[in-house]
Each structure stands twice: as C-alpha cells, then as structure tokens.
Coordinates of C-alpha atoms in Angstrom, one line a residue:
M29 CA 28.4 -12.6 -5.7
N30 CA 28.5 -9.1 -4.2
I31 CA 28.8 -8.3 -0.5
K32 CA 25.0 -7.7 -0.1
S33 CA 24.2 -11.1 -1.7
L34 CA 26.8 -12.9 0.4
Y35 CA 25.4 -11.3 3.6
K36 CA 21.9 -12.5 2.7
F37 CA 23.2 -16.0 2.0
L38 CA 25.0 -16.3 5.3
S39 CA 22.7 -14.4 7.6
P40 CA 20.2 -16.5 9.7
K41 CA 17.8 -13.6 9.1
F42 CA 17.3 -14.7 5.5
Q43 CA 15.9 -17.9 4.0
T44 CA 17.3 -19.4 0.8
I45 CA 14.9 -21.0 -1.7
H46 CA 16.4 -23.4 -4.2
L47 CA 14.7 -23.7 -7.6
E48 CA 15.3 -26.7 -9.9
Y49 CA 15.6 -24.3 -12.9
K50 CA 16.7 -20.8 -13.3
V51 CA 14.2 -17.9 -13.7
N52 CA 15.0 -14.8 -15.6
P53 CA 13.4 -12.1 -13.4
I54 CA 12.7 -9.2 -15.8
P55 CA 9.6 -7.1 -16.3
R56 CA 7.2 -8.3 -19.0
F57 CA 5.0 -5.2 -18.9
G58 CA 6.0 -1.5 -18.7
W59 CA 9.5 -0.2 -18.1
G60 CA 10.2 0.3 -21.7
K61 CA 7.5 -2.2 -22.8
P62 CA 3.7 -1.7 -23.2
A63 CA 1.6 -2.0 -20.1
H64 CA -0.5 -5.1 -19.7
E65 CA -3.3 -4.3 -22.2
E66 CA -6.3 -5.7 -20.4
L67 CA -5.2 -4.5 -17.0
Y68 CA -4.6 -1.1 -18.4
K69 CA -8.1 -0.9 -19.8
T70 CA -9.6 -2.1 -16.5
I71 CA -7.7 0.4 -14.4
N72 CA -7.9 3.3 -16.8
S73 CA -11.7 2.9 -17.1
N74 CA -12.2 4.4 -13.6
R75 CA -10.0 7.4 -14.0
S76 CA -12.8 9.8 -13.3
V77 CA -13.0 8.4 -9.8
Y78 CA -9.2 8.8 -9.3
S79 CA -9.5 12.4 -10.5
D80 CA -12.3 13.2 -8.1
L81 CA -10.4 11.7 -5.1
L82 CA -7.2 13.6 -6.1
K83 CA -9.1 16.8 -6.1
Y84 CA -10.5 15.9 -2.7
Y85 CA -7.0 15.4 -1.3
L86 CA -6.2 19.1 -2.2
Q87 CA -8.2 20.4 0.7
Y88 CA -5.5 19.0 3.0
K89 CA -2.6 20.7 1.2
N90 CA -1.6 22.8 4.3
V91 CA -1.5 19.6 6.3
F92 CA 0.9 18.0 3.8
R93 CA 3.0 21.1 3.6
G94 CA 3.5 20.9 7.4
I95 CA 5.0 17.4 7.3
K96 CA 8.8 17.4 7.6
T97 CA 11.3 15.2 5.8
A98 CA 12.8 12.3 7.7
D99 CA 16.2 14.0 8.0
I100 CA 14.5 16.9 9.9
E101 CA 11.7 15.3 11.9
T102 CA 12.8 14.3 15.4
N103 CA 9.5 13.1 16.8
E104 CA 9.3 9.3 16.1
D105 CA 5.5 9.3 16.4
I106 CA 5.1 11.7 13.5
I107 CA 5.1 10.7 9.9
A108 CA 7.9 12.2 7.7
W109 CA 8.4 12.4 4.0
N110 CA 11.2 10.4 2.4
N111 CA 10.9 7.7 5.2
G112 CA 12.2 4.9 3.0
H113 CA 8.9 2.9 3.1
L114 CA 5.8 5.0 2.4
P115 CA 6.2 7.5 -0.5
G116 CA 4.6 10.8 -0.9
L117 CA 1.4 10.0 -2.8
D118 CA 0.7 7.1 -0.5
I119 CA 0.9 9.3 2.6
I120 CA -1.5 11.8 1.0
A121 CA -4.0 9.1 0.0
L122 CA -4.0 7.3 3.3
Y123 CA -4.4 10.5 5.3
S124 CA -7.2 11.8 3.1
L125 CA -9.1 8.5 2.5
L126 CA -9.4 7.9 6.3
N127 CA -11.4 11.1 6.6
Y128 CA -13.2 10.5 3.3
F129 CA -14.6 7.1 4.4
K130 CA -14.5 7.7 8.2
P131 CA -14.2 4.0 9.0
E132 CA -15.2 2.5 12.4
K133 CA -12.3 0.1 12.0
Y134 CA -8.9 0.3 10.3
I135 CA -7.0 -2.9 10.3
E136 CA -3.4 -3.0 9.0
V137 CA -1.3 -6.0 8.2
G138 CA 2.2 -4.6 8.3
S139 CA 2.8 -1.5 10.5
G140 CA 5.1 1.4 10.9
N141 CA 4.8 4.6 8.8
S142 CA 1.3 3.8 7.8
T143 CA 0.3 3.6 11.5
K144 CA 1.7 7.1 12.0
V145 CA -0.3 8.5 9.1
A146 CA -3.5 6.8 10.3
H147 CA -3.0 8.1 13.8
K148 CA -2.4 11.6 12.5
S149 CA -5.5 11.6 10.3
I150 CA -7.7 10.1 13.0
K151 CA -6.5 12.6 15.6
E152 CA -6.6 15.7 13.4
N153 CA -9.9 15.0 11.9
N154 CA -11.6 13.9 15.1
L155 CA -12.4 10.4 13.8
K156 CA -13.6 7.6 16.0
T157 CA -11.7 5.0 14.0
I158 CA -10.1 2.0 15.9
I159 CA -6.6 1.0 14.7
T160 CA -5.7 -2.6 14.8
S161 CA -2.0 -3.3 14.0
I162 CA -1.0 -6.8 12.9
D163 CA 2.8 -7.3 12.5
P164 CA 5.3 -9.5 14.3
F165 CA 8.0 -6.9 13.8
P166 CA 6.8 -3.4 13.0
R167 CA 9.3 -1.1 11.3
A168 CA 8.7 1.6 13.9
N169 CA 7.7 1.8 17.6
I170 CA 4.0 2.3 17.1
D171 CA 2.3 0.2 19.7
H172 CA 1.1 3.2 21.6
L173 CA -0.5 4.7 18.4
A174 CA -2.8 1.7 17.8
N175 CA -5.8 0.6 19.8
N176 CA -5.1 -3.1 19.3
V177 CA -1.8 -4.8 18.6
I178 CA -1.2 -8.3 17.4
R179 CA 2.5 -9.1 17.3
K180 CA 2.3 -12.4 15.4
P181 CA 2.7 -13.4 11.8
F182 CA -0.6 -12.8 9.9
E183 CA -0.6 -16.5 8.8
D184 CA -0.6 -17.6 12.5
I185 CA -3.5 -15.6 13.8
D186 CA -7.2 -16.2 14.1
Y187 CA -8.3 -13.7 11.4
N188 CA -12.1 -14.2 11.6
F189 CA -12.6 -10.8 13.1
I190 CA -11.6 -9.3 9.7
F191 CA -14.9 -10.6 8.3
E192 CA -16.7 -8.2 10.7
L193 CA -15.5 -5.3 8.7
K194 CA -18.4 -3.3 7.3
E195 CA -18.9 -0.7 4.5
N196 CA -16.2 2.0 4.6
D197 CA -14.0 0.1 7.0
I198 CA -10.4 -0.3 5.8
L199 CA -8.2 -3.3 5.5
F200 CA -4.6 -2.1 4.8
I201 CA -2.3 -4.8 3.6
D202 CA 1.5 -4.2 3.5
N203 CA 3.1 -7.5 4.1
S204 CA 5.8 -9.8 2.7
H205 CA 4.6 -9.4 -0.9
R206 CA 5.4 -13.0 -1.7
A207 CA 3.0 -15.8 -2.5
L208 CA 4.6 -18.9 -0.9
P209 CA 3.3 -21.9 1.0
N210 CA 1.7 -20.5 4.2
S211 CA 2.9 -17.0 3.6
D212 CA 0.8 -14.0 4.6
V213 CA 0.1 -13.1 1.0
T214 CA -1.2 -16.6 0.2
V215 CA -3.5 -16.5 3.3
F216 CA -4.9 -13.1 2.3
F217 CA -5.6 -13.9 -1.3
L218 CA -6.9 -17.5 -0.9
E219 CA -8.7 -17.2 2.5
I220 CA -9.8 -13.6 3.0
L221 CA -10.1 -11.3 0.1
H222 CA -13.0 -13.0 -1.7
K223 CA -15.0 -13.3 1.6
L224 CA -14.9 -9.6 2.6
N225 CA -18.2 -7.8 3.0
P226 CA -19.4 -5.4 0.3
G227 CA -18.2 -1.9 0.8
V228 CA -15.0 -2.7 2.6
I229 CA -12.1 -0.7 1.4
V230 CA -9.0 -2.7 0.6
H231 CA -5.4 -1.4 0.3
I232 CA -2.4 -3.4 -0.9
H233 CA 1.0 -1.8 -1.0
D234 CA 3.9 -2.1 -3.6
I235 CA 1.5 -2.6 -6.5
Y236 CA 2.6 -1.4 -9.9
L237 CA -0.3 -2.6 -12.1
P238 CA -0.9 -2.4 -15.0
Y239 CA 2.9 -2.5 -15.1
D240 CA 5.3 -5.2 -13.9
Y241 CA 7.6 -4.9 -10.9
P242 CA 10.5 -2.6 -11.8
N243 CA 13.9 -3.9 -12.6
F244 CA 15.4 -2.8 -9.3
M245 CA 12.8 -5.0 -7.5
T246 CA 12.9 -8.1 -9.6
E247 CA 15.6 -9.9 -7.5
R248 CA 13.2 -9.6 -4.5
F249 CA 10.9 -12.0 -6.3
Y250 CA 7.7 -10.3 -5.2
S251 CA 4.7 -12.0 -6.6
E252 CA 1.7 -10.5 -4.7
Q253 CA 0.5 -8.3 -7.6
Y254 CA 0.2 -11.2 -9.9
L255 CA -2.5 -12.7 -7.7
L256 CA -4.2 -9.3 -7.5
A257 CA -4.0 -9.1 -11.3
C258 CA -5.8 -12.5 -11.6
Y259 CA -8.6 -11.2 -9.4
L260 CA -9.0 -8.1 -11.5
L261 CA -8.8 -10.0 -14.8
S262 CA -11.2 -12.8 -13.9
N263 CA -13.8 -10.9 -12.0
K264 CA -14.0 -7.2 -12.9
D265 CA -17.3 -6.8 -11.2
R266 CA -16.1 -7.9 -7.7
F267 CA -13.9 -4.9 -7.0
E268 CA -13.9 -1.2 -7.9
V269 CA -10.4 0.3 -8.2
I270 CA -10.5 3.7 -6.5
S271 CA -6.9 4.8 -6.2
P272 CA -4.1 2.9 -8.1
N273 CA -1.3 5.2 -7.0
F274 CA 1.5 4.0 -9.2
F275 CA -0.8 4.2 -12.2
I276 CA -1.6 7.8 -11.2
S277 CA 2.1 8.6 -10.7
E278 CA 2.7 7.5 -14.3
D279 CA -0.3 9.3 -15.8
P280 CA 0.5 13.0 -16.7
E281 CA -3.1 14.2 -16.5
L282 CA -3.8 12.6 -13.2
K283 CA -0.6 13.4 -11.4
E284 CA -0.9 17.0 -12.5
I285 CA -3.9 17.4 -10.2
L286 CA -1.7 17.5 -7.1
N287 CA 0.8 20.0 -8.5
D288 CA -0.7 22.6 -6.1
V289 CA 0.6 20.4 -3.2
W290 CA 4.0 19.5 -4.7
Q291 CA 5.0 22.9 -5.9
S292 CA 5.3 24.1 -2.4
K293 CA 8.9 25.0 -1.6
E294 CA 8.7 22.8 1.5
L295 CA 8.1 19.8 -0.6
T296 CA 10.7 20.4 -3.4
N297 CA 12.8 17.2 -2.6
V298 CA 9.9 15.0 -1.5
E299 CA 9.4 11.7 -3.4
K300 CA 6.1 12.2 -5.1
H301 CA 5.2 8.8 -6.5
G302 CA 3.0 6.1 -4.9
G303 CA 2.7 2.3 -4.7
S304 CA -0.6 1.9 -2.9
F305 CA -3.5 0.2 -4.6
W306 CA -6.9 1.0 -3.2
M307 CA -10.2 -0.7 -4.2
K308 CA -13.7 -1.2 -2.8
V309 CA -15.4 -4.6 -2.5
K310 CA -18.7 -4.6 -4.4

C-alpha cells in the first residue's frame, strides 16, 4: 500500500467500500483495444454536427487566445487553462455553446471552473442566462458568479425545478461520477434524465465513450458512463449527441478543425483534449 492509498484508507474524508470478491479494473474498450463497436457507430454517425460546431467555435479564437494559464492568472474569478479540472476543449465548447443556444437557464450540478466559463460567456456575449449552481462543496469560490446557489448534495434537494427546463436550456452535470445507492449519479440517471423536456441540452463530464475509462482512472471506480452507454445503446432516438469531446480529441479529422486556435503561441502548452459529452433531448 503506497502513501496515497494509506491516506485515503485512514482519512475520515474518504469512504471505504468492501466487495465480497475482487474486481480487475482494466479498460475493456480502447486504450490499445478496439472501441466499443456499437457505441462507436452511434457516436460517429453524427460527426457532421460535431464538425459544424467546431467550426462555429473558431469565431471565438481571439477570446481563447486571451485566456491565461493557471500558473499566470491571478484573478480567481477568471477561468484559466491547465486548471486541473476542466481541460481545453471543454472550456472552448462550454463558452461557445452557451452563446450558440442562448439558454434562459443554465443549471450545473458540480461547480467551479465551469461556473467561471459560463459567467465569462454570459457576460461577454450579453446573454440573459440565469446560472444555478448545485454543489455542497464547489472547487472554487464562485457563489458570487451564480444567480442561484444550492449548497447541498444533489441527492438531497428537491430537484423538480429541473423539469422546468425548456428547449435550449442547459443542464450541466459534473458530479461524483459513481453510480451507488443514493448517489447523485444514480438520482440523475434513474429519476431525471428520461423525464427532461425535448430540446434540453445535457452535458455530462468525464465521459470517454466510445472508449472505456483510461488506465489511470480505473482505481477511482467511476461508473457513470456505463449508465450513459446503456441509454445510448437501448434508445438511440431519445438523444442526439452533439459534442462528444473525448471522441473528438481522438479523431484526427475532427480535432484538426481547431488547429487555428491551438497553434497560437499563447496556447502552446495548454492541454487540448476534452472530456465533456454534450447531447440534446429529442
């Protein structure tokens, strides 16, 4: 047992789960193996939409070139590259899609860097979007950047106001990533996602589909994307995938579209991949 594992075992901050048999947490798809065949076909089939949106993002290239890296940015209210949580393509997509859809409401479950991006886009593009932040412990001091704050675990709140979201409104999910009894992930997938109104834009973070979680993440035992995969495999007509950012990051043709942004000397050392998964409810 290394020092990090020992700390997690002893610290009251962490919770230990005991299984009656051992699990070998290794990727089954991607990472040296083929992608999940059906998921790849489903996601790849909408690549023309991804391409069009990536080209739309290019109009904000001067905005993105003006963002500093975290080691330089001193204003805690301003989003920075290499922040440790929200990688480059995800910042670009969130900033751009807010202006693309111009939602009346933007609800995020899990706050911090995403709140900074949303606030920046709303302010700079003169949007009237209302930010609601749901997070018991945001990763940054962002209460003053949101219009409404709920500092409780998602599974403990009265979430019925989410069903008031209309076409082009955004529900941004970046939570615990684990489907467990009474976890925020379980609540979202079993009680909310299938009830959302048509036209609502849904975002889920740390999604690698059509690939499995990477090796370096397997010991975290994330399981969220497996539930999402079940949705996509069993009911392809319920959701339209519009921006699967990790898929885009791994696709040479698609990721090349943003070269005009990334080739700027200011962004030489910026992490350029993404983990956001955007889709529209049909």
